[in-house]
mmCIF file of C-alpha atoms in Angstrom:
data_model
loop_
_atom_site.group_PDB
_atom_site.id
_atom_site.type_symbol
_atom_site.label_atom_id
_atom_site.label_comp_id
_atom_site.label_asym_id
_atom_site.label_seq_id
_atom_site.Cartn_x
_atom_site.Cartn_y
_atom_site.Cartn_z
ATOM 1 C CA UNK A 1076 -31.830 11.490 13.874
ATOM 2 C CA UNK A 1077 -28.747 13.575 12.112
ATOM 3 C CA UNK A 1078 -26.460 11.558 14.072
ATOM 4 C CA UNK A 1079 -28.187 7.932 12.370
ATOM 5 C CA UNK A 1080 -28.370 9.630 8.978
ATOM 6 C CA UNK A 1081 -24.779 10.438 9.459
ATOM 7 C CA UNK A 1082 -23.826 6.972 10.733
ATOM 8 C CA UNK A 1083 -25.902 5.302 8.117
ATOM 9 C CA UNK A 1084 -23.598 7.100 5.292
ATOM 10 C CA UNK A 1085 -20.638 6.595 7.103
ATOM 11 C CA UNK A 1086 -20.798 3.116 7.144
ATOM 12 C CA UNK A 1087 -22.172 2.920 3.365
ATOM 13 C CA UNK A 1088 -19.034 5.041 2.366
ATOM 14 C CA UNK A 1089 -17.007 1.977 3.508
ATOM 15 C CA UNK A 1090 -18.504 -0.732 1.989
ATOM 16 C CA UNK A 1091 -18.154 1.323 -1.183
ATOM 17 C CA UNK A 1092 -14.096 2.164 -0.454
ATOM 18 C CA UNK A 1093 -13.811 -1.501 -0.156
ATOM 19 C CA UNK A 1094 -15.500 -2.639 -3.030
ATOM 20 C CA UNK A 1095 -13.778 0.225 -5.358
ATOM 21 C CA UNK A 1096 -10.680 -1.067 -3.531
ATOM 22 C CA UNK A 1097 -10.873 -4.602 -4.378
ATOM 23 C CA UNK A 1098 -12.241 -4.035 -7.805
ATOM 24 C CA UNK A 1099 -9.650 -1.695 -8.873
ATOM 25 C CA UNK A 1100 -7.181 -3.484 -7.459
ATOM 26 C CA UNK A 1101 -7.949 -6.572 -9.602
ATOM 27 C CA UNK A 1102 -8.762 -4.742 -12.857
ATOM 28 C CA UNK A 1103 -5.442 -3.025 -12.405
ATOM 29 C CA UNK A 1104 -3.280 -6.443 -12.217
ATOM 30 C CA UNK A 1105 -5.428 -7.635 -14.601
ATOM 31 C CA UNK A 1106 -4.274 -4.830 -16.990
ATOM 32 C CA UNK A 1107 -0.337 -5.291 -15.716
ATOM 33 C CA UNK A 1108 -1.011 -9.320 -16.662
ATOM 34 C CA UNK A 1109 -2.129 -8.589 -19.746
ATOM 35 C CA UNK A 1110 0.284 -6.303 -21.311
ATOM 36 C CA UNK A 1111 2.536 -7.412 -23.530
ATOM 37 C CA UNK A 1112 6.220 -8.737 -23.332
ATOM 38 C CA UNK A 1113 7.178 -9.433 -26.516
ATOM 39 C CA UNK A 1114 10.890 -9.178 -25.703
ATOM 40 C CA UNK A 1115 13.404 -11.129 -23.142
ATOM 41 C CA UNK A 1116 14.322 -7.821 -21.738
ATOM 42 C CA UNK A 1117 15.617 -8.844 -18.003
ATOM 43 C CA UNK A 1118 18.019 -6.086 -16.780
ATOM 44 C CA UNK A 1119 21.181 -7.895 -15.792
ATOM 45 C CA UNK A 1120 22.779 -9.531 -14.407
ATOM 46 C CA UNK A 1121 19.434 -11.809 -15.099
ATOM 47 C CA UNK A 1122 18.858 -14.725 -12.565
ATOM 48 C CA UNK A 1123 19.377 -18.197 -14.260
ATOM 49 C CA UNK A 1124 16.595 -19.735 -12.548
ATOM 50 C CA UNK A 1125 12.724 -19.143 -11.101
ATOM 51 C CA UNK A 1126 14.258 -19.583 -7.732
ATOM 52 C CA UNK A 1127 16.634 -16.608 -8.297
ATOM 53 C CA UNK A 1128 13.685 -14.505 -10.183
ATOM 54 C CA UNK A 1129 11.574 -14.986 -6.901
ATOM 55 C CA UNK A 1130 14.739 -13.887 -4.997
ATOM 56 C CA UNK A 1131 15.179 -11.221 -6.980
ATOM 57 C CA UNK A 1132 11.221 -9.634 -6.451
ATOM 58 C CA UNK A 1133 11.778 -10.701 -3.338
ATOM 59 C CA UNK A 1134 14.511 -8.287 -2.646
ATOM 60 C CA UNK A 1135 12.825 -5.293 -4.592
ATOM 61 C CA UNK A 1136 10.059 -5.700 -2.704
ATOM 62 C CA UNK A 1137 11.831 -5.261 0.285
ATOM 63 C CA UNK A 1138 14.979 -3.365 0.635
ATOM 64 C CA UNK A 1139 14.556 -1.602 -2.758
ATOM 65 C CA UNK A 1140 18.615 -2.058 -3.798
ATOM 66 C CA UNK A 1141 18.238 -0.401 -6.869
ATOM 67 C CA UNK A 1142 16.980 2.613 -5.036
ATOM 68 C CA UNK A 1143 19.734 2.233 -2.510
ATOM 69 C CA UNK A 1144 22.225 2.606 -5.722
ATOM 70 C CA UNK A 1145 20.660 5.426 -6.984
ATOM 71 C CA UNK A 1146 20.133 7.810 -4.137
ATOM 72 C CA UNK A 1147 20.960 6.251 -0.747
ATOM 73 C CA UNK A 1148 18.893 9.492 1.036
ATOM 74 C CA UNK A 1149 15.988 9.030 -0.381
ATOM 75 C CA UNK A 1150 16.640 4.758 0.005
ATOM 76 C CA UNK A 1151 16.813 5.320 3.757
ATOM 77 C CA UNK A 1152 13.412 7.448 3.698
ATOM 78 C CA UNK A 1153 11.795 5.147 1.716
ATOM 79 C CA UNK A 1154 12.716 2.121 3.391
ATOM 80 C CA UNK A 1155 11.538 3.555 6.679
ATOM 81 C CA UNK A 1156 8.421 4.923 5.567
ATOM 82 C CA UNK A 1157 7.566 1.745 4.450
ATOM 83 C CA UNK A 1158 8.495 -0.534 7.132
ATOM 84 C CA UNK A 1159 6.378 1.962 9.487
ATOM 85 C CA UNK A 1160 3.750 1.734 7.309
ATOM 86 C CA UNK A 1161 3.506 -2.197 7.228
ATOM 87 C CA UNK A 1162 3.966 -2.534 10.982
ATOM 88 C CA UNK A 1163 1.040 0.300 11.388
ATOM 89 C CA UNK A 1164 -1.117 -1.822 8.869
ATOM 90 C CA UNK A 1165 -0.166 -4.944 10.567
ATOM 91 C CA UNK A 1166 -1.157 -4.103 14.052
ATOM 92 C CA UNK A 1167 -4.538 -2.937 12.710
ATOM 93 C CA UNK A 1168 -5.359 -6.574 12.512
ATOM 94 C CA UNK A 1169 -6.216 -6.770 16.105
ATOM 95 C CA UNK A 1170 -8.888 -4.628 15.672
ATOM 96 C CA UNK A 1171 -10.691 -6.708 13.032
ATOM 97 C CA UNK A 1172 -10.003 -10.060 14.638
ATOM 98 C CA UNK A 1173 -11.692 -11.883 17.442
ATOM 99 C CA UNK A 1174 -10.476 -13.260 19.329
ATOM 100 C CA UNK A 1175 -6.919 -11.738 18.713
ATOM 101 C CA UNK A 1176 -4.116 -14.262 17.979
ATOM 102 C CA UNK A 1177 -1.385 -14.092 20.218
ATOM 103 C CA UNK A 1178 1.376 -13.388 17.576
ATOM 104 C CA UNK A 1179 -0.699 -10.574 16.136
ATOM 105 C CA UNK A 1180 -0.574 -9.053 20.141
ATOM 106 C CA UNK A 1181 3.136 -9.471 20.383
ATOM 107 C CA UNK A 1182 3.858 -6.737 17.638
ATOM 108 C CA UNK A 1183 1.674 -4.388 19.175
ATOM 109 C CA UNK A 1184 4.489 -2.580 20.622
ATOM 110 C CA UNK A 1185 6.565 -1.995 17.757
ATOM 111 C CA UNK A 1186 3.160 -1.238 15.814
ATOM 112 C CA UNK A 1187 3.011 1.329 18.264
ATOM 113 C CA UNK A 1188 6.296 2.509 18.094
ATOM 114 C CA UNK A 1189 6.192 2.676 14.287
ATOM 115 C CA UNK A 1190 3.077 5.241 14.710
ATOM 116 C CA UNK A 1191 5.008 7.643 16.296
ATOM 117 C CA UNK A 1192 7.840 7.606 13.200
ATOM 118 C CA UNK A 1193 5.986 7.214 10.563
ATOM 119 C CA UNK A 1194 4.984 11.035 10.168
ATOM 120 C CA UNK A 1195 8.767 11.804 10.038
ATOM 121 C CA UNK A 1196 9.706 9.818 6.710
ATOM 122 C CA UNK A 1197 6.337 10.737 5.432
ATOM 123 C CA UNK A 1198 7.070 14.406 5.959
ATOM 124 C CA UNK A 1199 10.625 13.784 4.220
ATOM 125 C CA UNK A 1200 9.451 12.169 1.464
ATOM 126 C CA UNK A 1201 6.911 15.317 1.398
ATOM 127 C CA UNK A 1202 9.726 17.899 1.710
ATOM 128 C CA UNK A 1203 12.022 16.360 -0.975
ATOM 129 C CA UNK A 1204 9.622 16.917 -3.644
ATOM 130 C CA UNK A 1205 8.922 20.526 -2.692
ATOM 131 C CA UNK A 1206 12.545 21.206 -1.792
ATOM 132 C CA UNK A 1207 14.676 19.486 -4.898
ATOM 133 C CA UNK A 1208 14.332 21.452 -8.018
ATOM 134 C CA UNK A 1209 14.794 17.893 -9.697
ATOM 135 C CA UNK A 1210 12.143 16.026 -7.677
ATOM 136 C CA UNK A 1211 9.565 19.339 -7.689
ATOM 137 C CA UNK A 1212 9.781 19.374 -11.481
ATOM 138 C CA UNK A 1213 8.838 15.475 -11.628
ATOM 139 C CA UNK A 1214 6.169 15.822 -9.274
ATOM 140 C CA UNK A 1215 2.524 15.946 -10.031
ATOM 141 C CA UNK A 1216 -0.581 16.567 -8.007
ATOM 142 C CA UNK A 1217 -1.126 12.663 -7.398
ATOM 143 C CA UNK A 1218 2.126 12.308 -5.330
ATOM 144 C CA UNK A 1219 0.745 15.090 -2.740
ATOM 145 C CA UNK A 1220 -2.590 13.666 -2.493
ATOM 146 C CA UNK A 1221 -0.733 9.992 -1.848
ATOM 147 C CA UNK A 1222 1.576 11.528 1.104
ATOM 148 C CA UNK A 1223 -0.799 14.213 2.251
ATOM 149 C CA UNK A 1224 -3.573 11.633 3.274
ATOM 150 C CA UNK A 1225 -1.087 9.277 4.947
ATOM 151 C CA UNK A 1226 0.401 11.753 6.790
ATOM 152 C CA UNK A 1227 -3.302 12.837 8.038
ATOM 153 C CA UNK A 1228 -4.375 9.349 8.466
ATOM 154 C CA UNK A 1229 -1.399 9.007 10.519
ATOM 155 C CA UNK A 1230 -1.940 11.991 12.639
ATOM 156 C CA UNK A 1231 -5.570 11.279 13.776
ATOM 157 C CA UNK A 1232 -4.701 7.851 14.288
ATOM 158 C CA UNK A 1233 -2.015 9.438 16.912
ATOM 159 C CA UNK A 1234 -4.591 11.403 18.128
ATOM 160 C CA UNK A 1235 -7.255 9.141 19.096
ATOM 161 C CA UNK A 1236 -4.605 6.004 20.188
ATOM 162 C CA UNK A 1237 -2.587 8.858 22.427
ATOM 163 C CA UNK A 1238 -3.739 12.437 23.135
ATOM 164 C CA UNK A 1239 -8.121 12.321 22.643
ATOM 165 C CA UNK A 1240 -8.918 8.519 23.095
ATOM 166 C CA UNK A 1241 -11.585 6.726 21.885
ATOM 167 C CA UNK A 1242 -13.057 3.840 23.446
ATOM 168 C CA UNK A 1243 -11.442 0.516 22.060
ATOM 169 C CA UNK A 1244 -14.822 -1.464 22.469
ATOM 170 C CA UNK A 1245 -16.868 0.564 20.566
ATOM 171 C CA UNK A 1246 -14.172 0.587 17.461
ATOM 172 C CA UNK A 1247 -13.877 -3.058 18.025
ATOM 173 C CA UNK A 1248 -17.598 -3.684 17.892
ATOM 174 C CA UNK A 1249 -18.023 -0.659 14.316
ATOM 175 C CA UNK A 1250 -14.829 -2.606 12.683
ATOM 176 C CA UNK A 1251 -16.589 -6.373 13.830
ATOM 177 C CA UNK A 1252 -19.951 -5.118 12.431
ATOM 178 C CA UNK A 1253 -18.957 -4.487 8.880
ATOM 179 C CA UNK A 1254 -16.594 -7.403 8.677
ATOM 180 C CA UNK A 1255 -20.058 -9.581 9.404
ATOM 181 C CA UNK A 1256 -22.347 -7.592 7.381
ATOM 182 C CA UNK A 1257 -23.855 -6.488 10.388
ATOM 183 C CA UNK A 1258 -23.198 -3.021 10.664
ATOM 184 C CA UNK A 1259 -23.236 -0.771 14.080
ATOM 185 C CA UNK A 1260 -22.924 2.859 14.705
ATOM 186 C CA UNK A 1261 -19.170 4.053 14.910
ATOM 187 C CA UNK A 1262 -17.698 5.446 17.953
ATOM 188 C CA UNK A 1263 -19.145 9.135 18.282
ATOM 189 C CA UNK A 1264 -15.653 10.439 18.476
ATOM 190 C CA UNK A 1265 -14.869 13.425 15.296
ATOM 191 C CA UNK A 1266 -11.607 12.534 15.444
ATOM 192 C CA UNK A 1267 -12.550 8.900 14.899
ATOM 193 C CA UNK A 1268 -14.732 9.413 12.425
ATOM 194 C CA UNK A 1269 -12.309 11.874 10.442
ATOM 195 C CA UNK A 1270 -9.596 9.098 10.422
ATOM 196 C CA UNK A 1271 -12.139 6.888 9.351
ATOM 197 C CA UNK A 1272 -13.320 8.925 6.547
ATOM 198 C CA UNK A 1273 -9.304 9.241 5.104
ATOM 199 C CA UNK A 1274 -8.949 5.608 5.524
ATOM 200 C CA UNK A 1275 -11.685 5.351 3.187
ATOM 201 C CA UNK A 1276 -10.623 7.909 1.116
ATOM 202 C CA UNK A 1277 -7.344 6.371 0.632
ATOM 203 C CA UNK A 1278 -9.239 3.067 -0.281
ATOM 204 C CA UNK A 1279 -10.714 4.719 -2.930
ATOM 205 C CA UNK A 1280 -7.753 6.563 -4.450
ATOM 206 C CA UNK A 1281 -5.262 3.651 -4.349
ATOM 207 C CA UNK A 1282 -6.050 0.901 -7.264
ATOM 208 C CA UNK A 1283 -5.961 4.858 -9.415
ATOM 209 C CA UNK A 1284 -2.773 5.999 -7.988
ATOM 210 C CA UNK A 1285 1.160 5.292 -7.999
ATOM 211 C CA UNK A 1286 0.312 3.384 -4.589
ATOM 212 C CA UNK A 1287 -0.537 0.434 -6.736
ATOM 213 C CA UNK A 1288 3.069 0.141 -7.453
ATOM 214 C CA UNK A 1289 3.362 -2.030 -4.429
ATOM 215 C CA UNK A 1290 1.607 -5.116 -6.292
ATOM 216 C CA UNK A 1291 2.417 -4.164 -10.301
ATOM 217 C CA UNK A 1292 6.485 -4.565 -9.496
ATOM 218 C CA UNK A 1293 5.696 -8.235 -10.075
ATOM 219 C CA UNK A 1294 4.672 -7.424 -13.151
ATOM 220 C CA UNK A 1295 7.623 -5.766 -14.767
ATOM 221 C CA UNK A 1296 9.148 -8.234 -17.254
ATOM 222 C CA UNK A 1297 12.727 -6.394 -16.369
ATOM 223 C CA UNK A 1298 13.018 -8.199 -13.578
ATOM 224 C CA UNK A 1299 10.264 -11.167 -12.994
ATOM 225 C CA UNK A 1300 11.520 -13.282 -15.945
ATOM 226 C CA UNK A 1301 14.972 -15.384 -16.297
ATOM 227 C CA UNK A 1302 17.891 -15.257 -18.516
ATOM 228 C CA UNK A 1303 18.541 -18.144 -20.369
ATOM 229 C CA UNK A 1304 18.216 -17.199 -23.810
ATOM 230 C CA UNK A 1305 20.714 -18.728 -24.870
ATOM 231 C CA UNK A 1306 19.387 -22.150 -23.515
ATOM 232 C CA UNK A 1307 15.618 -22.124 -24.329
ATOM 233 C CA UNK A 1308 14.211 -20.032 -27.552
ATOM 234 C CA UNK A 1309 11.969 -17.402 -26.320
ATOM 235 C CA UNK A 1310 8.509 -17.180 -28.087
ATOM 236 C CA UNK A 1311 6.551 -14.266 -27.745
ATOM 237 C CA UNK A 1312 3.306 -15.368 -26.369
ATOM 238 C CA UNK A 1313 1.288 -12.668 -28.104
ATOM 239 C CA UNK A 1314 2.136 -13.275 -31.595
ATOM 240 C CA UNK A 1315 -0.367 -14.540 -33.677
ATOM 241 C CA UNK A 1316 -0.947 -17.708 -35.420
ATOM 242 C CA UNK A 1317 -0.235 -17.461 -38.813
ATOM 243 C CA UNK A 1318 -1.194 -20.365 -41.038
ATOM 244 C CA UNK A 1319 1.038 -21.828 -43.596
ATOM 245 C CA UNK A 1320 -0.004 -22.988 -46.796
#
């Protein structure tokens, strides 16, 4: 009976991560779209064209090179951490699939592989901002909470792939069952279900945390729009009409 009750509120938890996920997700990119940019203010050199703009996000998004300028450390933590953390993410996919594609199978080792590092740029990343005097002073409580529960997340995940296993088909057939709206009991496994509950967690906290910086860099008008001032007139697209007798 306790175990049912518990299962039962386990599995409503997710559905309610997910849709404060999704929902904050969109509101926030709906608030990033909608703020103003009255100005042309590209940070130079500007790229001419859309081609080079999309090159450009493309290249923040994924080997951050103004980070690498700035503090080449804290670049090579960063980079890791994240890289980890996509792979991680990415080999998750096999357990929501059926049946699995063969390319998503292939990167199951280097998912794996990944697992193991990802604690040790996490834990970096963690130390720098205790350890720095600069970074402690510019930290707040929300950058703790961000690293603490991925670093946790990680570490039952280890836990239950490596050390305490849990049994594959029953995750398969928990993860299959809320994906079709047909919910099952999870796995009866605490470690399980405590990795579970952070993944959730972190569902919740991200569209209200800094992790949403990952989708509002394609936002910033520093470096999504072109320079070519000089060959188009810019007009601010939130000015208002203003009639002329």
């Amino acid at each position: 009976m306790a175990w049912n009750l518990l299962a039962g509120l386990l599995i409503g938890f997710a559905y309610l991560s997910f849709i404060i996920l999704v929902a904050g997700l969109a509101f926030r990119l709906y608030l990033y779209a909608k703020t103003p940019a009255p100005l042309k203010i590209v940070s130079t050199p500007g790229p001419k064209t859309t081609g080079g703009v999309l090159t450009r996000l493309a290249g923040d998004a994924l080997i951050f090179p103004n980070l690498f300028q700035a503090d080449k450390a804290l670049w090579a933590g960063a980079w890791v951490f994240h890289v980890c953390l996509a792979l991680v993410f990415f080999r998750h996919a096999r357990y929501f699939l059926y049946p699995v594609p063969e390319w998503i199978s292939d990167w199951a080792s280097p998912g794996i592989l990944m697992g193991f590092v990802l604690p040790i740029p996490a834990l970096y990343l963690f130390w720098r901002r205790l350890a720095l005097p600069r970074n402690l002073f510019i930290s707040g409580l929300p950058d703790y909470i961000s690293l603490m529960l991925i670093i946790l997340i990680a570490a039952t995940g280890m836990l239950v792939s490596y050390y305490a296993r849990v049994y594959l088909v029953d995750v398969k057939a928990f993860t299959l069952g809320l994906l079709s709206l047909k919910p099952v009991a999870p796995p009866a496994h605490p470690i399980f279900l405590a990795h579970f509950f952070l993944v959730c967690l972190l569902m919740i906290y991200f569209p209200f945390s800094k992790l949403v910086h990952a989708g509002g860099i394609f936002f910033s008008p520093t470096r999504n729009q072109r320079d070519n001032v000089l060959q188009k007139r810019y007009v601010n697209p939130w000015d208002k009409e203003v009639g002329i007798d």
